[in-house]
Tab-separated table of C-alpha atoms and ligand atoms in Angstrom:
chain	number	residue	atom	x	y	z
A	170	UNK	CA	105.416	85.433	117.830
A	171	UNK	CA	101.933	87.012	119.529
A	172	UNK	CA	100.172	88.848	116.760
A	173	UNK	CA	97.541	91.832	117.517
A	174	UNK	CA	94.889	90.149	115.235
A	175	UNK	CA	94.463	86.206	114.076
A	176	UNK	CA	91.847	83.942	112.957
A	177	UNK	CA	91.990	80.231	113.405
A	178	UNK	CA	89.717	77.943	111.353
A	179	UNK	CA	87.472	80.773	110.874
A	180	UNK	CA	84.276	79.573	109.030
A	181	UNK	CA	81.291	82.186	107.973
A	182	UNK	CA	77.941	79.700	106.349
A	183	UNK	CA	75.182	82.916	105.553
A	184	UNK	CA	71.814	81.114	105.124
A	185	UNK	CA	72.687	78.100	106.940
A	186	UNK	CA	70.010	74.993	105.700
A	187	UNK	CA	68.315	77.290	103.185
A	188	UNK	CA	68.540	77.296	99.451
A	189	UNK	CA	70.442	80.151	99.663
A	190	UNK	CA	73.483	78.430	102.003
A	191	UNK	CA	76.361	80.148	101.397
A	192	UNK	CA	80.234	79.814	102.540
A	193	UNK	CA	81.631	82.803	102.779
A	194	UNK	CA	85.095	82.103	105.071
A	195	UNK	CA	86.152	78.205	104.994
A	196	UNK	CA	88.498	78.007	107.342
A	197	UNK	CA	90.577	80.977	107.215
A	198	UNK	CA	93.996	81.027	109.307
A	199	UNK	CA	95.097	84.398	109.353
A	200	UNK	CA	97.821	86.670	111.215
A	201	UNK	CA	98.261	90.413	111.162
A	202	UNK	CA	101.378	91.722	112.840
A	203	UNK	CA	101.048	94.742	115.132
A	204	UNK	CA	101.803	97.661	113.322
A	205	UNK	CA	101.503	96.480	109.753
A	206	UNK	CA	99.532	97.595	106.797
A	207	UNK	CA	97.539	94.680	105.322
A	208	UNK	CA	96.600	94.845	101.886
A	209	UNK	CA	93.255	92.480	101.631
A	210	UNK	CA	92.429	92.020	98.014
A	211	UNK	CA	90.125	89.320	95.843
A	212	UNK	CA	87.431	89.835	94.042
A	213	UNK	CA	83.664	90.820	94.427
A	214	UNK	CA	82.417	87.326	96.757
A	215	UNK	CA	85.277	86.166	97.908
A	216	UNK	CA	84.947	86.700	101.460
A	217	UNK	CA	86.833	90.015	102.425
A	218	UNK	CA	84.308	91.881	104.025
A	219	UNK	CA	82.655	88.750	105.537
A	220	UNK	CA	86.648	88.475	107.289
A	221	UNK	CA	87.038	92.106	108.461
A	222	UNK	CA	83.411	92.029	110.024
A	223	UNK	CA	84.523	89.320	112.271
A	224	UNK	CA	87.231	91.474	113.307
A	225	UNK	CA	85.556	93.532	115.398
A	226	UNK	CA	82.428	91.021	116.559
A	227	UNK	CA	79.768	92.556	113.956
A	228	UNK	CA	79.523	88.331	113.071
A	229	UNK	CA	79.549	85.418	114.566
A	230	UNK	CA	81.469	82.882	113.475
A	231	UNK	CA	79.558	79.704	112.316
A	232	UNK	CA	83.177	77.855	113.193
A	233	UNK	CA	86.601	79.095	114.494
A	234	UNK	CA	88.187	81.560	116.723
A	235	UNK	CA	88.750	85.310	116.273
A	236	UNK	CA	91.816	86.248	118.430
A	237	UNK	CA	92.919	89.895	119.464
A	238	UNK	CA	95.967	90.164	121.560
A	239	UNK	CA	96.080	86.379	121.247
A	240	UNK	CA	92.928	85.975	123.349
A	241	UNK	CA	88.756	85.169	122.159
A	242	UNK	CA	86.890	88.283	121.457
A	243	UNK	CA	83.797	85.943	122.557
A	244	UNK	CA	83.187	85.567	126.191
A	245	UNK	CA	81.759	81.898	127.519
A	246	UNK	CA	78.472	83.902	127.320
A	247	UNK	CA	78.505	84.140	123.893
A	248	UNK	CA	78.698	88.077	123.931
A	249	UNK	CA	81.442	90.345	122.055
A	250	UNK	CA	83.581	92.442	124.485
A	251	UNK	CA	82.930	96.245	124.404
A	252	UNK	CA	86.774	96.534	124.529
A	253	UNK	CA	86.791	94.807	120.637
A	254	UNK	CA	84.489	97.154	119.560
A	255	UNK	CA	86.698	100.345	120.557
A	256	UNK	CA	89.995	98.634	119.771
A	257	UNK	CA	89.463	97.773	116.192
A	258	UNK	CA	87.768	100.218	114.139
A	259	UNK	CA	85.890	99.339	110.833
A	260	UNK	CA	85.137	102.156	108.292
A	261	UNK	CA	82.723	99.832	106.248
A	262	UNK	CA	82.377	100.170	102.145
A	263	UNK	CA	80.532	103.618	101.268
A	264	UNK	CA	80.710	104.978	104.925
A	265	UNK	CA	78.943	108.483	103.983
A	266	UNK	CA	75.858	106.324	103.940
A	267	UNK	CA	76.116	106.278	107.643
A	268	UNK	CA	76.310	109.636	108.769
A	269	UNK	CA	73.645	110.957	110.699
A	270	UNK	CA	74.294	113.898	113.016
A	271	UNK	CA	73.489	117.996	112.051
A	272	UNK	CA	77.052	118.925	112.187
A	273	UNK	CA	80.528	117.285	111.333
A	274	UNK	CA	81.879	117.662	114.976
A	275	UNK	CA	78.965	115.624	116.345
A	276	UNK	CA	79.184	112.895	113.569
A	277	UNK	CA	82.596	112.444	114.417
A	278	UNK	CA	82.202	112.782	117.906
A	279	UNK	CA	79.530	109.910	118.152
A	280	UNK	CA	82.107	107.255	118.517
A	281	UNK	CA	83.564	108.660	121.581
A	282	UNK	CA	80.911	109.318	123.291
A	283	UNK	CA	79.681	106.097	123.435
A	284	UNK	CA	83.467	105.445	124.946
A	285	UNK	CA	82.040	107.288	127.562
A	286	UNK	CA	85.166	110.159	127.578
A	287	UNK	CA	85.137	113.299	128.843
A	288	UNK	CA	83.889	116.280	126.694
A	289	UNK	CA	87.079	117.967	126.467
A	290	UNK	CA	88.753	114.197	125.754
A	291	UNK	CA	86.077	114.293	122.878
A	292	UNK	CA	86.901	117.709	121.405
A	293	UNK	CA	90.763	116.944	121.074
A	294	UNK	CA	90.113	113.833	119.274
A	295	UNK	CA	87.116	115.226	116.887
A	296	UNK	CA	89.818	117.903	116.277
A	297	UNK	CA	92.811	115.418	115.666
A	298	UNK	CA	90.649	113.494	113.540
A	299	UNK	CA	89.372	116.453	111.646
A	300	UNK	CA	93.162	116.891	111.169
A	301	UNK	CA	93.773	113.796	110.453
A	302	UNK	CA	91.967	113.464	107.112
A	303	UNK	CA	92.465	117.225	106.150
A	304	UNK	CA	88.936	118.261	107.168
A	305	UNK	CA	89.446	122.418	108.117
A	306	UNK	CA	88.703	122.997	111.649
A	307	UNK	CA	86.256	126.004	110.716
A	308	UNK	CA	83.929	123.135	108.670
A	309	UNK	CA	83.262	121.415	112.740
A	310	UNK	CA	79.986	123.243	113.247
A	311	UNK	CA	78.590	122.553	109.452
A	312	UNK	CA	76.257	119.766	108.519
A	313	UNK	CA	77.480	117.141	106.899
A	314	UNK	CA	74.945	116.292	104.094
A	315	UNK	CA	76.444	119.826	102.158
A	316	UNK	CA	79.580	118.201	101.292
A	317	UNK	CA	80.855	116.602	98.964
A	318	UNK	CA	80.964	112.542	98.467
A	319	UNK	CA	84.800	112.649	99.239
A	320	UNK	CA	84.275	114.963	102.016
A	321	UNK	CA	81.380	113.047	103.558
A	322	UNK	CA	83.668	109.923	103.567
A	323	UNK	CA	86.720	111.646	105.711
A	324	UNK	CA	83.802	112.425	108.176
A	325	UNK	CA	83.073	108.942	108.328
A	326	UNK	CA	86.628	108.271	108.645
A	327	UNK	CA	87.274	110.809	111.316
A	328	UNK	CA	84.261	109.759	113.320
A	329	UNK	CA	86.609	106.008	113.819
A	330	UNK	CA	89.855	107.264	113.923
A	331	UNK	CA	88.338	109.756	116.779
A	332	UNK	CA	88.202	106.286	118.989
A	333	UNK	CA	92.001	105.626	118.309
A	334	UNK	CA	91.587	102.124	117.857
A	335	UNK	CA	95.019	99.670	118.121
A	336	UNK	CA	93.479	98.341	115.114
A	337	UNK	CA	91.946	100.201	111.789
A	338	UNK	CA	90.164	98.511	108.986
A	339	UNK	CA	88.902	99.895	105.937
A	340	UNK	CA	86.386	98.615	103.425
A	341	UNK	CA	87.173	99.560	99.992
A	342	UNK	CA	88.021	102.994	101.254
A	343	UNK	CA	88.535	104.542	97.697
A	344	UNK	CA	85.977	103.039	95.837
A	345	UNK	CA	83.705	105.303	93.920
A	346	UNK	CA	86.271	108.282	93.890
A	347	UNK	CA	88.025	109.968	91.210
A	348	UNK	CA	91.594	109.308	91.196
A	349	UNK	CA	92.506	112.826	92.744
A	350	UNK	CA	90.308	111.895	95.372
A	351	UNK	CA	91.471	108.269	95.829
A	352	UNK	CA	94.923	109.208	96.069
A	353	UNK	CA	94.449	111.674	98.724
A	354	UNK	CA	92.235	109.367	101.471
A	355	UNK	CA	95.377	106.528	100.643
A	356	UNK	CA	98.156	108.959	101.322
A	357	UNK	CA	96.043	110.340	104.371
A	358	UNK	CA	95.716	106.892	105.624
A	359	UNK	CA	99.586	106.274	105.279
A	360	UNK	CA	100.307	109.118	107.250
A	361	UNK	CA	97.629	107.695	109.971
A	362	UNK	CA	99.691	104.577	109.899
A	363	UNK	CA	102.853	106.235	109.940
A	364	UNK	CA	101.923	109.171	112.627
A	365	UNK	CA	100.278	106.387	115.210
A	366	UNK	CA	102.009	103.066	114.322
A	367	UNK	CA	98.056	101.647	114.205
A	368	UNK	CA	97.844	98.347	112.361
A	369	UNK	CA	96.188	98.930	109.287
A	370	UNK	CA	93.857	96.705	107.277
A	371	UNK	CA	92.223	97.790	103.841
A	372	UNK	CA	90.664	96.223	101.382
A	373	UNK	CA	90.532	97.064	97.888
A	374	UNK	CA	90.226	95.106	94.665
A	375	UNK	CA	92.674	97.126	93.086
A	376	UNK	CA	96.180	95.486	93.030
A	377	UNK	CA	98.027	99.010	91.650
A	378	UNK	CA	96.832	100.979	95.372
A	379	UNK	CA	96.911	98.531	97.558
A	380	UNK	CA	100.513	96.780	96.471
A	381	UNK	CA	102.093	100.285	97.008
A	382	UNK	CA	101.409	100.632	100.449
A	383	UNK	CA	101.003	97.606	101.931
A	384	UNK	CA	103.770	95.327	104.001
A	385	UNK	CA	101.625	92.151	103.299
A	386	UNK	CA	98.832	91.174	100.935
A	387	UNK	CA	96.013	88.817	102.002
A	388	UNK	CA	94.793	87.532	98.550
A	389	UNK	CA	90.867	85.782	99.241
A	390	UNK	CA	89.801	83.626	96.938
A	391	UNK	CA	86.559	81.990	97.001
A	392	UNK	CA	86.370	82.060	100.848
A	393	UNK	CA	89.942	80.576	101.544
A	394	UNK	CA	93.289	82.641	101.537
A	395	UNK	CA	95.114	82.205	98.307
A	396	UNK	CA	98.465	84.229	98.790
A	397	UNK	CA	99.193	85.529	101.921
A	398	UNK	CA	103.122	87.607	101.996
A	399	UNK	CA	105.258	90.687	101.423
A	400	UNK	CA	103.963	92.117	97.742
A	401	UNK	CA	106.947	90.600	96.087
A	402	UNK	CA	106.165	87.322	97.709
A	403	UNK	CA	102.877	87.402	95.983
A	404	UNK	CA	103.655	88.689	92.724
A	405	UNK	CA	105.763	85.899	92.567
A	406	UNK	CA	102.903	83.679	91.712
A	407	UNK	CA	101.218	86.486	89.314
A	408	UNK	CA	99.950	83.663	87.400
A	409	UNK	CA	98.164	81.755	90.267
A	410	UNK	CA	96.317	85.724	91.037
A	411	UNK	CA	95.642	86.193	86.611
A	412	UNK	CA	93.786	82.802	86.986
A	413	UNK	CA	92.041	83.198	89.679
A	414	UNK	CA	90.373	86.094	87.793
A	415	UNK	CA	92.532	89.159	89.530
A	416	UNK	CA	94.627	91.504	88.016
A	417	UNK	CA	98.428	92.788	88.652
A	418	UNK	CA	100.425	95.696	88.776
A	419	UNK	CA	100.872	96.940	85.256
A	420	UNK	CA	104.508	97.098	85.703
A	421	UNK	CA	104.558	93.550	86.680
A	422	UNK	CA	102.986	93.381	83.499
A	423	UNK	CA	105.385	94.536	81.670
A	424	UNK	CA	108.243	92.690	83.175
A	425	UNK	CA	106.554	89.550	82.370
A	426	UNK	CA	106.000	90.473	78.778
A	427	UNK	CA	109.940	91.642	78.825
A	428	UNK	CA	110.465	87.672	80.364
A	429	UNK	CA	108.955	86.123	77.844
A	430	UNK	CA	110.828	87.796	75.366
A	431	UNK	CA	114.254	86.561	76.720
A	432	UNK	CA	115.252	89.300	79.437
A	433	UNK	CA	115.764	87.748	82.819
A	434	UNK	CA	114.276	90.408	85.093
A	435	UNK	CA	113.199	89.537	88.632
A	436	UNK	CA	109.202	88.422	87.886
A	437	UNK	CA	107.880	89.832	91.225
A	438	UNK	CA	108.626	93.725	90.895
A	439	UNK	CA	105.390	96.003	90.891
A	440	UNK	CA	106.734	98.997	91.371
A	441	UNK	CA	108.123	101.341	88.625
A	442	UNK	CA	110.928	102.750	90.778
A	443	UNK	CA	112.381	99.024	91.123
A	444	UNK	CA	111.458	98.349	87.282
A	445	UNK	CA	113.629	101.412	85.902
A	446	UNK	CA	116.449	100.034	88.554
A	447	UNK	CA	116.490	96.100	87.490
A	448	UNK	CA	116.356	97.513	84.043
A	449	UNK	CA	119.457	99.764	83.911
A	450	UNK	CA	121.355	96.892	86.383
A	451	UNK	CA	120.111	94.617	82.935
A	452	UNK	CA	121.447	97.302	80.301
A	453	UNK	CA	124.882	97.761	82.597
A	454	UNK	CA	125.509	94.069	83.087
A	455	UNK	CA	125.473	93.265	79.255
B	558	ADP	N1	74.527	89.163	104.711
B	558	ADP	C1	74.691	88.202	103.813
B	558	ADP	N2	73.780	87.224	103.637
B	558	ADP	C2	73.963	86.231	102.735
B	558	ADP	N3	75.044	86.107	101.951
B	558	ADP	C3	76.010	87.042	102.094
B	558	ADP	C4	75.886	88.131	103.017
B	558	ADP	N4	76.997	88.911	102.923
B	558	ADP	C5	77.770	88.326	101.982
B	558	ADP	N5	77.195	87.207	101.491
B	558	ADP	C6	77.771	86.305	100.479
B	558	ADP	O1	79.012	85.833	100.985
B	558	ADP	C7	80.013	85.823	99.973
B	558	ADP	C8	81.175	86.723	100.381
B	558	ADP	O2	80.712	88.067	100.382
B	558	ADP	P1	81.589	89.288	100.910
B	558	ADP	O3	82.193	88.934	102.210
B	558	ADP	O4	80.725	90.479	100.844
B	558	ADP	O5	82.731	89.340	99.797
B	558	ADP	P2	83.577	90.577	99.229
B	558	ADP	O6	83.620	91.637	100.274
B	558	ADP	O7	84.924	89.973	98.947
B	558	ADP	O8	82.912	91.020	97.967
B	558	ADP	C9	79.310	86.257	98.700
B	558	ADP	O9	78.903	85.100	98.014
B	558	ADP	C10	78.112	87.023	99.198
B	558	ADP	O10	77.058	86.958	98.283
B	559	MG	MG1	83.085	93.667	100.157
């Protein structure tokens, strides 16, 4: 099996020597398939943003390997190839932060044009990206810093999906939007996923988004992976994830609280659709 992405014994020490030493990855093995949604959860400090940063060369690793396409994304000289940088796109936490240009088109547009593409390449991808994450075509020549913090985010969005990169990670994409708002960017990025066939990383610390979407959670803990698996693979230790401090589906929840009081439904659900299912099979089979 060749996977697009994969870290081997990938170690991350901030503040090496200094009173402040801190491990933030301890070697981390990890695989993403090609064309998968990754769900990385854990909470605040344990390491997920440290891991998608070395994704795309923004860090060095203290120790290990980061592998895309099964090969180094460091060179003998030491130096991150361009090629990494285009091919796996990172929307960090709070992107809006970053946007600089006087109009949307140019913000999103800034991406590949440091690809070095054509300018009519560039104007079908600022428009398919506008598209992408429901921005109107008329809003291309407006400024950015007039919109609204959900609408400044799918700029920032737009301006990596506008590279098309094999690979596209998101930090905490949601965070700090009302649910309306939250719900929209995930179901946008689902259609990304499902219009491209891009592999998909995002991180979130909430369980309910991410377990809906996802094919695989990465669970961090404390700078090592905890649970890594399909979501019903990893609900299936729900009380390894409520120790370590991190929450579950509320439906899974539930089904736990039905287990303890005698009725034998499957532990590992998290969806409601499958709960209301397993429940009637229960009802039916008495
Ligand atoms: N630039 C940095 N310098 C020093 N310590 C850092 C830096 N970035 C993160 N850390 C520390 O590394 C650990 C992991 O942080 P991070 O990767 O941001 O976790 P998460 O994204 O899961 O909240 C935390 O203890 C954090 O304080
Ligand atoms: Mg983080």
């Amino acid at each position: 099996m060749s996977y697009i992405l994969e870290t081997r014994g990938l170690t991350q020490v901030y503040g090496a020597g200094t009173p402040f030493e801190r491990t933030a990855l301890d070697h981390v093995d990890i695989q993403v398939e090609k064309g998968e949604i990754l769900g990385v959860i854990g909470h605040t400090g344990s390491g997920k943003s440290t891991l998608i940063q070395h994704f795309n060369g923004l860090l060095k690793p203290t120790e290990g390997e980061v592998l895309l396409n099964g090969r180094s994304i460091w060179d003998e000289k030491g130096k991150c190839s361009r090629k990494t940088r285009f091919e796996v796109g990172l929307v960090f936490q709070y992107p809006e932060y970053q946007l600089f240009e006087e109009t949307i088109a140019k913000d999103i547009a800034f991406g590949p044009t440091n690809m070095g593409l054509s300018e009519s390449e560039i104007k079908t991808r600022v428009a398919e990206a506008m598209d992408f994450v429901g921005l109107d075509p008329s809003m291309a020549g407006q400024s950015p810093f007039a919109l609204s913090g959900g609408q400044k985010r799918r700029v920032a969005i737009a301006g990596v999906i506008a590279m098309r990169p094999a690979v596209l990670i998101l930090d905490e994409p949601t965070a700090g939007l009302d649910p309306a708002g939250r719900d929209e960017i995930l179901a946008q990025i689902r259609d990304y996923h499902a219009r491209t066939g891009a592999t998909v990383l995002i991180v979130s610390h909430s369980m309910e988004d991410i377990a809906r979407m996802a094919d695989r959670l990465l669970v961090m803990n404390q700078a090592h992976v905890m649970l890594c698996g399909t979501p019903r693979e990893v609900f299936a230790h729900a009380e390894e994830i409520v120790a370590a401090g991190l929450d579950i589906p509320e439906i899974t929840k539930v089904i736990r609280e039905l287990n303890r009081r005698g009725i034998p439904l499957d532990p590992s659900i998290y969806t409601v659709e499958d709960a209301v299912r397993a429940i009637r099979a229960y009802k039916e089979g008495r």
